[in-house]
Short mmCIF file of C-alpha atoms in Angstrom, two decimals:
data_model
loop_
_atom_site.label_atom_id
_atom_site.label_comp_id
_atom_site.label_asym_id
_atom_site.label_seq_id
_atom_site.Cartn_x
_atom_site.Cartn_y
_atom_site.Cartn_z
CA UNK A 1 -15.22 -16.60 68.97
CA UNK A 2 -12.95 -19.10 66.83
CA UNK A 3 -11.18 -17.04 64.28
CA UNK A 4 -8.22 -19.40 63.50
CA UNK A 5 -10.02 -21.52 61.06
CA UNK A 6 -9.76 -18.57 59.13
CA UNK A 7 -6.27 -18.13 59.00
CA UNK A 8 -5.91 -22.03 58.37
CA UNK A 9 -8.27 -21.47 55.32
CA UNK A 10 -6.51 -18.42 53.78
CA UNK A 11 -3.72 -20.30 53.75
CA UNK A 12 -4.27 -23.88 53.07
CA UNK A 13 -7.13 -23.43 50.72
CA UNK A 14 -7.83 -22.20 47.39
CA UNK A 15 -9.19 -18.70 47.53
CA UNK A 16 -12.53 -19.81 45.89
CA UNK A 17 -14.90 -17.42 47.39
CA UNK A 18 -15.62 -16.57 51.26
CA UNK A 19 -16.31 -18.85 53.58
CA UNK A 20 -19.13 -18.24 55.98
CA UNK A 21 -18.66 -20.15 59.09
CA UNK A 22 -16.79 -23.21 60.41
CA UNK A 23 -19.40 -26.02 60.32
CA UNK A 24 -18.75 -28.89 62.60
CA UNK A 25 -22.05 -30.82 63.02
CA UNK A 26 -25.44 -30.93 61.57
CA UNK A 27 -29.04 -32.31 62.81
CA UNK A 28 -32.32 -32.30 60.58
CA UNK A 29 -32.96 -28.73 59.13
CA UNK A 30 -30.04 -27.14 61.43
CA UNK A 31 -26.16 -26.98 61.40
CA UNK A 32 -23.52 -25.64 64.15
CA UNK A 33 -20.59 -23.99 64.00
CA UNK A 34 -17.12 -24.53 65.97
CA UNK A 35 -18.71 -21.71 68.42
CA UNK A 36 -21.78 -23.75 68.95
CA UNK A 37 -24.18 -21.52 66.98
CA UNK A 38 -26.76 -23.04 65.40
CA UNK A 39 -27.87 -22.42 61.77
CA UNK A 40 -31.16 -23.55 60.51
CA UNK A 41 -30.07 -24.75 56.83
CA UNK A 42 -32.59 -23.76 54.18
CA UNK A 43 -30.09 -23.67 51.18
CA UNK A 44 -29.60 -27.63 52.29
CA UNK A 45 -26.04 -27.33 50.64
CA UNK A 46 -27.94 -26.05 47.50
CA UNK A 47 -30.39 -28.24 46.87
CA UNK A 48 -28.21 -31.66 48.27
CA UNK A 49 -29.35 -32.60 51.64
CA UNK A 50 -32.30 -33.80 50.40
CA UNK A 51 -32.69 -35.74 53.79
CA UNK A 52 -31.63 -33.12 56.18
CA UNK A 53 -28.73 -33.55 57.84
CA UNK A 54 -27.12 -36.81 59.80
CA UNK A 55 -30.35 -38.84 58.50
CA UNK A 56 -30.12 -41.92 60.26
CA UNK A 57 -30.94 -43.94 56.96
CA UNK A 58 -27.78 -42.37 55.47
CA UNK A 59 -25.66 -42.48 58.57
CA UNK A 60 -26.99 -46.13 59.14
CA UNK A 61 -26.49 -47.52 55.45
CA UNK A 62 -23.03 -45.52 55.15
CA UNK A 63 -21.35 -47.51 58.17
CA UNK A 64 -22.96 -50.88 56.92
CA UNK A 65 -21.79 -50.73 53.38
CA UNK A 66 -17.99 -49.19 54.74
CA UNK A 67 -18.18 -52.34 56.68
CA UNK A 68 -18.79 -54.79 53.49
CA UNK A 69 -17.25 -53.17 50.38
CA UNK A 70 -16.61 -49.14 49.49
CA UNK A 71 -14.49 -49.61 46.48
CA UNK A 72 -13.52 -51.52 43.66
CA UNK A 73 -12.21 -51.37 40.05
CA UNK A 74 -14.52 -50.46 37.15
CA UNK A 75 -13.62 -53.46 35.73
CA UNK A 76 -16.53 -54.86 38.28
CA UNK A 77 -19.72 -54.24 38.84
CA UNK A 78 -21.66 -54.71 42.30
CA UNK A 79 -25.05 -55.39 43.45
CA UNK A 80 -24.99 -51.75 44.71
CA UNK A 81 -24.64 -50.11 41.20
CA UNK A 82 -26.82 -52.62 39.47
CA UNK A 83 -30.01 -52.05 41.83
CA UNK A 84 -29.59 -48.16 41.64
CA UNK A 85 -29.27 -48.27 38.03
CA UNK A 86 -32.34 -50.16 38.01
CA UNK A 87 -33.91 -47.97 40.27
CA UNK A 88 -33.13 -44.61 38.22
CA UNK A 89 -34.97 -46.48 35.38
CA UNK A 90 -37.73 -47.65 36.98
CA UNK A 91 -38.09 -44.05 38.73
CA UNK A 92 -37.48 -41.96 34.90
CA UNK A 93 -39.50 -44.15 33.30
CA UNK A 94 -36.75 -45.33 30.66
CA UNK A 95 -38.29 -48.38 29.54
CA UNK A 96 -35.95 -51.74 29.33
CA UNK A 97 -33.88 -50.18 26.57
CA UNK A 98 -32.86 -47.45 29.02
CA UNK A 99 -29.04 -46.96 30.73
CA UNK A 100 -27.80 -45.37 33.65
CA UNK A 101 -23.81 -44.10 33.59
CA UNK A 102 -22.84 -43.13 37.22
CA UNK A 103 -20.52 -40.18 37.85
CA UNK A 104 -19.36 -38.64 40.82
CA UNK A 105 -20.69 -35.18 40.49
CA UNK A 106 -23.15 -32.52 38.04
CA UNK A 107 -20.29 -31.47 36.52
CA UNK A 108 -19.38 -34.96 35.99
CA UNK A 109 -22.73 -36.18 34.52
CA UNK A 110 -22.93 -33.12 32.51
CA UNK A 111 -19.43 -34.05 30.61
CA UNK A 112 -20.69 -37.48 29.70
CA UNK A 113 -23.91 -35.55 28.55
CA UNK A 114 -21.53 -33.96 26.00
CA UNK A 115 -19.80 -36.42 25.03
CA UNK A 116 -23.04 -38.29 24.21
CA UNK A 117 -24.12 -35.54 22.44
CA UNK A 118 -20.44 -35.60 20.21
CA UNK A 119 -21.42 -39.59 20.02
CA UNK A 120 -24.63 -38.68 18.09
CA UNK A 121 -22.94 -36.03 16.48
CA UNK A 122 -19.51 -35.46 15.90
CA UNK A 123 -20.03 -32.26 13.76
CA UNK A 124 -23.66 -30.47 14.92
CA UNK A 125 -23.64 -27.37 17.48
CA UNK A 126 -24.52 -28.66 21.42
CA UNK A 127 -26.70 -25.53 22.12
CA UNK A 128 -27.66 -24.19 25.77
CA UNK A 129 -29.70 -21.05 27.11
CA UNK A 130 -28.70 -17.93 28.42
CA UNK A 131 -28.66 -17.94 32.04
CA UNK A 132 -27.72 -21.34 32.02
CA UNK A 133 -25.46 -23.18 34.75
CA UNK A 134 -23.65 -26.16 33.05
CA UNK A 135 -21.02 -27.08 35.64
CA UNK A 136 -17.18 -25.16 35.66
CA UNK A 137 -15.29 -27.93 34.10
CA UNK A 138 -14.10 -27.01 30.63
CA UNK A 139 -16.79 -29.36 28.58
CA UNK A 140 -19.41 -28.11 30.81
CA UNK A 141 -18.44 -24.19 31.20
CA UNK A 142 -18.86 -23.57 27.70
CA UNK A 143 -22.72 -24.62 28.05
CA UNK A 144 -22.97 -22.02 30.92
CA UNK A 145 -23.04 -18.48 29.18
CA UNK A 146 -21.61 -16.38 31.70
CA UNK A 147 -18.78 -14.20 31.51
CA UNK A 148 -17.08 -14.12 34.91
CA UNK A 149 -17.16 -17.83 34.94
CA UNK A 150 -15.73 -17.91 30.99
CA UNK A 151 -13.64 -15.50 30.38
CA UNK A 152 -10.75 -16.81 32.26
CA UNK A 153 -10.60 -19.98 30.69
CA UNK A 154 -11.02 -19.48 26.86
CA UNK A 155 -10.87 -20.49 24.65
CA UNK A 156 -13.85 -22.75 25.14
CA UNK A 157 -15.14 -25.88 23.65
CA UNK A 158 -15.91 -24.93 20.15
CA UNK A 159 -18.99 -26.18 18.73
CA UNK A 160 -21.27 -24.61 21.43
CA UNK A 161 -23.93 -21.76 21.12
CA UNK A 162 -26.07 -20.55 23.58
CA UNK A 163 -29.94 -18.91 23.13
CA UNK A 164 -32.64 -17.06 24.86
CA UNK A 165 -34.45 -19.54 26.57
CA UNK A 166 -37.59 -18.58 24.80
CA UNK A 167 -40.09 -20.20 22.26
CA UNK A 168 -39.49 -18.22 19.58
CA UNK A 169 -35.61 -18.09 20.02
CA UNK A 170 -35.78 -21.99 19.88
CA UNK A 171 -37.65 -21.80 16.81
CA UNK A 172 -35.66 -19.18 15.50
CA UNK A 173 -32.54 -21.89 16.14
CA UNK A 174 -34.10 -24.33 14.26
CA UNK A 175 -35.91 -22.75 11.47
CA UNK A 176 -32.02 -21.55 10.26
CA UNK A 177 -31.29 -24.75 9.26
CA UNK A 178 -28.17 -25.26 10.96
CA UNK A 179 -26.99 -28.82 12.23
CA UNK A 180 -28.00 -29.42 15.86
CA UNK A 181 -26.72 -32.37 17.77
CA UNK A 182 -27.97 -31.65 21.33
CA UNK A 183 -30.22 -28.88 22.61
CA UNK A 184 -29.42 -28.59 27.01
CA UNK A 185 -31.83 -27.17 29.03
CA UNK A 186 -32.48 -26.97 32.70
CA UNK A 187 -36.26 -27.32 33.38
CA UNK A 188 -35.91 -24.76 36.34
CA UNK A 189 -32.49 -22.34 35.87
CA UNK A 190 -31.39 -22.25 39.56
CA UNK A 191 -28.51 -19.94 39.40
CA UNK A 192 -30.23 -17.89 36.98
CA UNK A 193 -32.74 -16.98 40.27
CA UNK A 194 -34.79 -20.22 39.50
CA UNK A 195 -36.64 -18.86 36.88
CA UNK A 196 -38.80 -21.47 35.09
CA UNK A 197 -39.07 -21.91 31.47
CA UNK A 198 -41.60 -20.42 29.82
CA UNK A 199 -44.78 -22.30 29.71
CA UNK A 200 -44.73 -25.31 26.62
CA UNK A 201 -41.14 -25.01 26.30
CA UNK A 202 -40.08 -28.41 26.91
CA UNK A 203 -43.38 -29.36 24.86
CA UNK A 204 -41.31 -27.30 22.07
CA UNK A 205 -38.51 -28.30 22.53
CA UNK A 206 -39.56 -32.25 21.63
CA UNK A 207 -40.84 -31.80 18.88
CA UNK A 208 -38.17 -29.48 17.69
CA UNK A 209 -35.45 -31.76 18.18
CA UNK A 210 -37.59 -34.97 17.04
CA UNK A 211 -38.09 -33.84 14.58
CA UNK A 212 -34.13 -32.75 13.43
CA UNK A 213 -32.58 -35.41 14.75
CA UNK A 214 -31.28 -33.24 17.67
CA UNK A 215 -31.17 -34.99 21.35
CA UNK A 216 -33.04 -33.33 23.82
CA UNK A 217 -30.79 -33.31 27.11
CA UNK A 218 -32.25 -32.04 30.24
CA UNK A 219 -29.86 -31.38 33.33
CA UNK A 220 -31.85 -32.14 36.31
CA UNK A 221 -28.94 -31.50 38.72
CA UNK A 222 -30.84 -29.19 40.95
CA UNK A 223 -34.54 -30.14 39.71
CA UNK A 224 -34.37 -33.86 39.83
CA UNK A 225 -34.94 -36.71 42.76
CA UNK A 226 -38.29 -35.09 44.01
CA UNK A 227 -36.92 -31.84 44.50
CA UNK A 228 -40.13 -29.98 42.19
CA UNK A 229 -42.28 -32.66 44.14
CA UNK A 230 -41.60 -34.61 40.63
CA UNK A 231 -39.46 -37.43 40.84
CA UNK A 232 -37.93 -35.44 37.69
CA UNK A 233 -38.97 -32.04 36.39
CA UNK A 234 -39.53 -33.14 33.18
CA UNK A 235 -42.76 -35.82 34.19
CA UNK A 236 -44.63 -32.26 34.89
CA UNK A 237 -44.83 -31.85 31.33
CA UNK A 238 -45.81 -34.79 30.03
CA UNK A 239 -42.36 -35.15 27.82
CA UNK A 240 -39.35 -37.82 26.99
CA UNK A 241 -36.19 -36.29 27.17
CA UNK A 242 -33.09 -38.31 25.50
CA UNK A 243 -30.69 -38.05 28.35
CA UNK A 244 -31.11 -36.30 32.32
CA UNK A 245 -28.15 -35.69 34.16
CA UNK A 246 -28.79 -36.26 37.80
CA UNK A 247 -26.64 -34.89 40.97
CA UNK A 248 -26.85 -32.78 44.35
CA UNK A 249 -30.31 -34.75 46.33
CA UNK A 250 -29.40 -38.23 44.32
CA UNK A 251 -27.66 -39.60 47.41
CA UNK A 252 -28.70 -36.69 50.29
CA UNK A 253 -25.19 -35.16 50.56
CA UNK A 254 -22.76 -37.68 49.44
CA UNK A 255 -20.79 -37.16 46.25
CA UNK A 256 -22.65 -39.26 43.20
CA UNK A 257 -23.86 -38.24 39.71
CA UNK A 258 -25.55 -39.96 37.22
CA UNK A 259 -26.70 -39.40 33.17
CA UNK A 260 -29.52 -41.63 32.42
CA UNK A 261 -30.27 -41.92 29.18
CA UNK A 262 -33.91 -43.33 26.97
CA UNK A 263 -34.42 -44.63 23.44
CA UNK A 264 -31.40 -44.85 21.21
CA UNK A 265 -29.59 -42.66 22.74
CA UNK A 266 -28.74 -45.83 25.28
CA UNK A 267 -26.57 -47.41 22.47
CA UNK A 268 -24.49 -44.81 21.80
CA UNK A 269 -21.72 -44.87 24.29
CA UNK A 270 -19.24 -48.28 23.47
CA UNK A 271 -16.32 -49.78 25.65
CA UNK A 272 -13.94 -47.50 25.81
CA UNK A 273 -15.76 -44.04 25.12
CA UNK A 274 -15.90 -43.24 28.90
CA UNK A 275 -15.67 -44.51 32.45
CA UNK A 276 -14.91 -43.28 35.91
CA UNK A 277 -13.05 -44.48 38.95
CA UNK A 278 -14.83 -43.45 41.58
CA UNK A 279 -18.33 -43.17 39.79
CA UNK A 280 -20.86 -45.60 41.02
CA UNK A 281 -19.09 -47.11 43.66
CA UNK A 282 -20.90 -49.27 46.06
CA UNK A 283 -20.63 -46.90 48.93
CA UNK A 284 -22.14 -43.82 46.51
CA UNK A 285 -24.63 -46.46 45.30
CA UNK A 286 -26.00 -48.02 48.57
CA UNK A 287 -26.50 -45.11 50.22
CA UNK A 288 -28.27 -43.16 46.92
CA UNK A 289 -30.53 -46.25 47.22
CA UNK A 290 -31.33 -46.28 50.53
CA UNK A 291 -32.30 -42.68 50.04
CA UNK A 292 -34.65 -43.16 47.80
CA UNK A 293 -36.22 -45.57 49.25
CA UNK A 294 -36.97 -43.54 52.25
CA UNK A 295 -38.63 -40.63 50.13
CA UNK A 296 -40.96 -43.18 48.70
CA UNK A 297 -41.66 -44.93 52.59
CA UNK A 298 -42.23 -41.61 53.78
CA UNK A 299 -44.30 -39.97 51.46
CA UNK A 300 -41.90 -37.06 51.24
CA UNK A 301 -42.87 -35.76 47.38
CA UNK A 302 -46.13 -35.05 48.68
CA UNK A 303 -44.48 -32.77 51.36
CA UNK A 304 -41.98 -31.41 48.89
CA UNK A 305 -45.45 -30.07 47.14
CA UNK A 306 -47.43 -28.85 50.38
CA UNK A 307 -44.31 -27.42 51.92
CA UNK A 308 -43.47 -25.96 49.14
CA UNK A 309 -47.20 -24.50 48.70
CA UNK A 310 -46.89 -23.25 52.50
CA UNK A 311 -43.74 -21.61 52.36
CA UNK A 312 -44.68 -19.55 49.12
CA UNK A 313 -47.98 -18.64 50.88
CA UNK A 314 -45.88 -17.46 53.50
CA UNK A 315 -43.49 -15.10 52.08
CA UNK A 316 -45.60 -13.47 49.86
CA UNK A 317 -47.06 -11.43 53.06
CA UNK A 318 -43.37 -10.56 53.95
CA UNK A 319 -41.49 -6.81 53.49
CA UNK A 320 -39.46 -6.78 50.23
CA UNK A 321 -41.04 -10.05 48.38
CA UNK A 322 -42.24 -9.36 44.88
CA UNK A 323 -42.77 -13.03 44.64
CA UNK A 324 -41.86 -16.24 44.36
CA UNK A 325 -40.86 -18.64 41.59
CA UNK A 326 -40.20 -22.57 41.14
CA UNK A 327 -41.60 -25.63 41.90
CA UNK A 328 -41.82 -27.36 45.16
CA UNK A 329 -39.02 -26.88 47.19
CA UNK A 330 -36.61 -25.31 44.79
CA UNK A 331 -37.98 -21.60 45.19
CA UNK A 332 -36.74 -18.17 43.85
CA UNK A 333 -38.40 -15.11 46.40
CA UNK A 334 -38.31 -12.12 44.05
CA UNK A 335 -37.64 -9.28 46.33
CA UNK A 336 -38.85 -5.47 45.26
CA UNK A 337 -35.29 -3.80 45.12
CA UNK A 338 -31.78 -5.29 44.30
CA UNK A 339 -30.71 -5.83 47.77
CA UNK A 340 -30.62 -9.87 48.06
CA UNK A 341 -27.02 -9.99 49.12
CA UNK A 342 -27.87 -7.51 52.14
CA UNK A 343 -30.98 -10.14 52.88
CA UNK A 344 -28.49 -12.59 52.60
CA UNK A 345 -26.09 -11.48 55.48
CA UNK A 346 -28.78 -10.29 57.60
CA UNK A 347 -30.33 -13.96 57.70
CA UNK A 348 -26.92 -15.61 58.23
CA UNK A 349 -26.42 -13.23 61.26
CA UNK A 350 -30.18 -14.17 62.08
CA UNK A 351 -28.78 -17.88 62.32
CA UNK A 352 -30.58 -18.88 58.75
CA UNK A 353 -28.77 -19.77 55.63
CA UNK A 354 -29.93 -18.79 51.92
CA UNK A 355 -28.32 -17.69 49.16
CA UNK A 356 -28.90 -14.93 46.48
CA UNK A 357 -28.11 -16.46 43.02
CA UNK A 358 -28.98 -12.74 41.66
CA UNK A 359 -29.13 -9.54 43.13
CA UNK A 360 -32.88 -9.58 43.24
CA UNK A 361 -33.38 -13.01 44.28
CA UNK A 362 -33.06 -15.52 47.35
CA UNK A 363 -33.22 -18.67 46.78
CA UNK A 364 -34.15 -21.47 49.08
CA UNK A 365 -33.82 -25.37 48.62
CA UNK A 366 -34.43 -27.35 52.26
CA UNK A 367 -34.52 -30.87 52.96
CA UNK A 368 -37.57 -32.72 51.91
CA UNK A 369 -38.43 -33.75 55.36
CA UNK A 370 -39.16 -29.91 56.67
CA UNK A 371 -42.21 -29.41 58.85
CA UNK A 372 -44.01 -26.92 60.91
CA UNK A 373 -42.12 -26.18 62.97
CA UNK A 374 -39.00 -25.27 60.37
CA UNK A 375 -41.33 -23.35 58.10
CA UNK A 376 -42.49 -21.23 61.14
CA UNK A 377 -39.02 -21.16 62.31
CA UNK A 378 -38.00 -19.88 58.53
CA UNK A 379 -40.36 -17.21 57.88
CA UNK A 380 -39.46 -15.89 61.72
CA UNK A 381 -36.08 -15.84 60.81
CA UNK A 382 -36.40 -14.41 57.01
CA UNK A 383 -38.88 -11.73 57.87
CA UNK A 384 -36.39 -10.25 60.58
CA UNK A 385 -34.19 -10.15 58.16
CA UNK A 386 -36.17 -8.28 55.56
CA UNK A 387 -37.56 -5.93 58.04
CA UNK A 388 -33.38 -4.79 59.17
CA UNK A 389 -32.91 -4.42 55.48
CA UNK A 390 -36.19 -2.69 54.63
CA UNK A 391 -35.83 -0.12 57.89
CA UNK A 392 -31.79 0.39 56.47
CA UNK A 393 -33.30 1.47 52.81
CA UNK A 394 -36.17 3.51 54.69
CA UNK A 395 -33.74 5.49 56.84
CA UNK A 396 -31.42 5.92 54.05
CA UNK A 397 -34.45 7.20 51.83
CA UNK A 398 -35.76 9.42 54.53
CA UNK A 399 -31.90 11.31 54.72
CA UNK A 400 -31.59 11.75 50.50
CA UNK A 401 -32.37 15.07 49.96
CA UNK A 402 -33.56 14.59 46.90
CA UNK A 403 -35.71 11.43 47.25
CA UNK A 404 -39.25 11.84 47.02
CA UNK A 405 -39.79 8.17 49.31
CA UNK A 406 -41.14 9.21 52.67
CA UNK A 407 -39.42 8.09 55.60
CA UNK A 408 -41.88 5.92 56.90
CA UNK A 409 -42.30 3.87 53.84
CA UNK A 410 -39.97 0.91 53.38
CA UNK A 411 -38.67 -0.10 49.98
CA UNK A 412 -41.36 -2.84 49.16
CA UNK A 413 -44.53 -0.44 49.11
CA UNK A 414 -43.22 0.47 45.39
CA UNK A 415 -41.82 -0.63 42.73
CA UNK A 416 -40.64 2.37 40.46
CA UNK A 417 -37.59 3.22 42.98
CA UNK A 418 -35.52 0.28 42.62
CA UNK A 419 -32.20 2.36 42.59
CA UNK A 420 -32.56 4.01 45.08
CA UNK A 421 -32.35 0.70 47.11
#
C-alpha cells in the first residue's frame, strides 16, 4: 500500500486537517486512489462535481478554450465572461438591470457580498445566523459564528452580529430598531448538518429588510446551480433576494465564483471598488457555460429532484437514520445516536465517501447525473456501514453493566439512550 504520499504531505503541506487517501483519477460517481481502489464519491467534493467526474463536456471544453485563450488582464473582457454573465441572469431571473461580478471561489463571492453590503451601508450591522458557514477569509469568517474557526483570528470584522435563524429572532432583530445594512442567510445551512430554514423564513426575511432598507443577501454556495433541483434555492419560495453568491457546482469542479446581484443593488459597486485577477477568466467562464448548458440538454434538475426523492426513500429504512433533511441532492441523514464520524470511517473503508458536518449527521451531495445503479450501489455501501457501527454500539451496550439496552438491540430501535452511543 502507498504510504509515502503521506510523508510528502506532512511535510510539504500545511497541516490543515487529515487527508484521506491519495486520489489520482476519477470517472462518473467514482474516484481511485494511487493503490487502485476505487471510491464511489457521494460528497462530489462537497457539493462541486456537479457533473461527476472527468465529464467529457468539461474535459472537452477545457482543452478547446486552453487551446484559444485562458487568461487575460481585467482590463478586458471576453466573449466567455460576457455570455456566462448573461447566462447567470437569464438563469436568476435578474431582469436587464441585473449584474454578475465573477470571483474565483465562495469565499471570494462572499467578500464582494460584504463589501456590497458596506457600499449600501457604510455604518449598519451585516447580520448572519447561528450555524452559519460564511467562508474562512477574514471578511467572511466573521459571518460564520463558530468558535474553533474564530477564535484564532480575532479580532474580527467589527460591524457583524449573528442570530438564531428563527422567525421570531429575525423579528426580534428588527423590531429593536437598530441600523441593518445586510441580513446573510444560507437557504439550506450545509455545515450546520443541512438543516433548512424554518418554513416562511425567506418570505420574512423580504419583507423585513424591504421594508428597512436592509439588503437581503443569500449565499447559494452549496444550494445554488440546480443542486435543490432549483436552479437557485431561493425560486422555491417565491422571493427576490438583492444579491446570491454562487460557487462549488457553478463550473463542475473548476475554481469560479460569482455574486449576482438584482434591483439597485446592481449600481452600487463603481470602478475601482473591487476586481479580481483571476476571476472570470475565459477558461473558468467557458467551461461554467458549457456546464450549464448540459444540465439544461439533459434534463438533470428533474433528476436532482427524483434522485433526491429515491435516495431519501431509501435511507429512511436503514439502521441508525432518524431522518433526512434538505432538498434534492444536498441531503442531511439524521442518524439516532452521535456516532456520524464512526459512520464516516466505516463508509470510507467500505470504498464510499461522505462526510459528517455534525456529530449526528452525514451529509451527502453527488453529482447530478447519478442513476440506478449509484443509488443502489450507495445505500449497499452506507447500510454496511451503519450495520458495523450499529453491531459496535450493540456489543458495547450488551458488556455495560449497568445499561439497561439488551444486547440484541442496536442503537437505532430508541431514541432516549443517545449517550450511551
Amino acid at each position: 500500500m502507498t504510504t509515502g504520499w503521506q510523508e510528502d504531505a506532512a511535510r510539504d503541506l500545511l497541516s490543515l486537517g487529515g487527508r484521506l487517501a491519495l486520489l489520482t483519477r476519477g470517472e462518473g460517481s467514482h474516484v481511485w486512489d494511487a493503490d487502485g481502489r476505487r471510491y464511489l464519491d457521494f460528497l462530489g467534493g462537497i457539493a462541486v462535481n456537479s457533473l461527476g467526474h472527468a465529464h467529457p463536456v468539461f474535459a472537452e471544453t477545457v482543452a478547446r478554450q486552453a487551446r484559444t485563450l485562458a487568461h487575460v488582464s481585467n482590463y478586458f473582457a471576453t466573449p466567455q465572461q460576457l455570455e456566462l454573465a448573461a447566462r447567470l441572469k437569464e438563469l436568476a431571473g435578474t431582469g436587464p438591470q441585473g449584474r454578475v461580478f465573477l470571483a474565483n471561489s465562495g469565499t471570494e463571492a462572499n467578500e464582494t457580498a460584504i463589501k456590497l453590503a458596506r457600499l449600501h451601508d457604510r455604518d449598519g450591522l451585516i447580520v448572519s445566523l447561528d450555524g452559519a458557514f460564511h467562508g474562512r477569509s477574514t471578511g467572511a469568517l466573521a459571518l460564520t459564528p463558530k468558535e474553533a474557526y474564530q477564535d484564532p483570528f480575532r479580532p474580527l470584522l467589527p460591524g457583524t452580529r449573528h442570530i438564531a435563524p428563527t422567525v421570531e429572532a429575525l423579528e426580534d432583530l428588527f423590531a429593536a430598531g437598530e441600523r441593518i445594512a445586510a441580513l446573510f442567510v444560507e437557504p439550506i445551512q450545509g455545515e450546520a448538518g443541512v438543516l433548512p430554514l424554518p418554513d416562511g423564513y425567506l418570505r420574512r426575511a423580504r419583507e423585513l429588510t424591504s421594508a428597512h432598507g436592509a439588503l437581503l443577501i443569500l449565499d447559494e454556495v452549496q444550494t445554488g446551480m440546480g443542486r435543490t433541483g432549483h436552479w437557485f434555492a431561493f425560486q422555491a419560495e417565491g422571493i427576490t433576494p438583492d444579491a446570491i453568491t454562487l460557487a462549488k457546482g457553478i463550473a463542475a469542479g473548476f475554481p469560479l465564483g460569482a455574486l449576482v446581484t438584482f434591483g439597485a443593488a446592481s449600481e452600487l459597486f463603481y470602478p475601482g471598488t473591487h476586481n479580481s485577477t483571476f476571476g472570470g477568466n475565459p477558461l473558468a467562464s467557458a467551461v461554467a457555460s458549457a456546464v450549464i448548458q448540459e444540465i439544461q440538454d439533459r434534463g438533470l434538475l428533474d433528476n436532482v429532484t427524483a434522485r433526491g426523492a429515491q435516495l431519501r426513500d431509501g435511507v429512511a429504512r436503514l439502521p441508525l437514520v432518524a431522518g433526512t433533511r434538505g432538498a434534492g441532492l444536498l441531503i442531511g441523514i439524521s442518524l439516532t445516536h452521535p456516532v456520524a464520524a464512526e459512520v464516516r470511517a466505516a463508509a470510507h473503508e467500505r470504498g464510499l465517501i461522505v462526510n459528517a458536518p455534525t456529530d449526528d449527521t452525514i451529509r451527502i451531495a453527488p453529482a447530478y447525473t447519478i442513476g440506478d445503479a449509484e443509488v443502489e450501489e450507495f445505500l449497499a455501501l452506507f447500510s454496511a456501514a451503519l450495520d458495523e457501527v450499529a453491531s459496535t454500539h450493540a456489543a458495547t451496550d450488551s458488556r455495560t453493566p449497568d445499561s439497561d439496552t439488551p444486547a440484541s438491540r442496536t442503537p437505532d430501535d430508541t431514541s432516549d439512550d443517545k449517550a450511551s452511543a
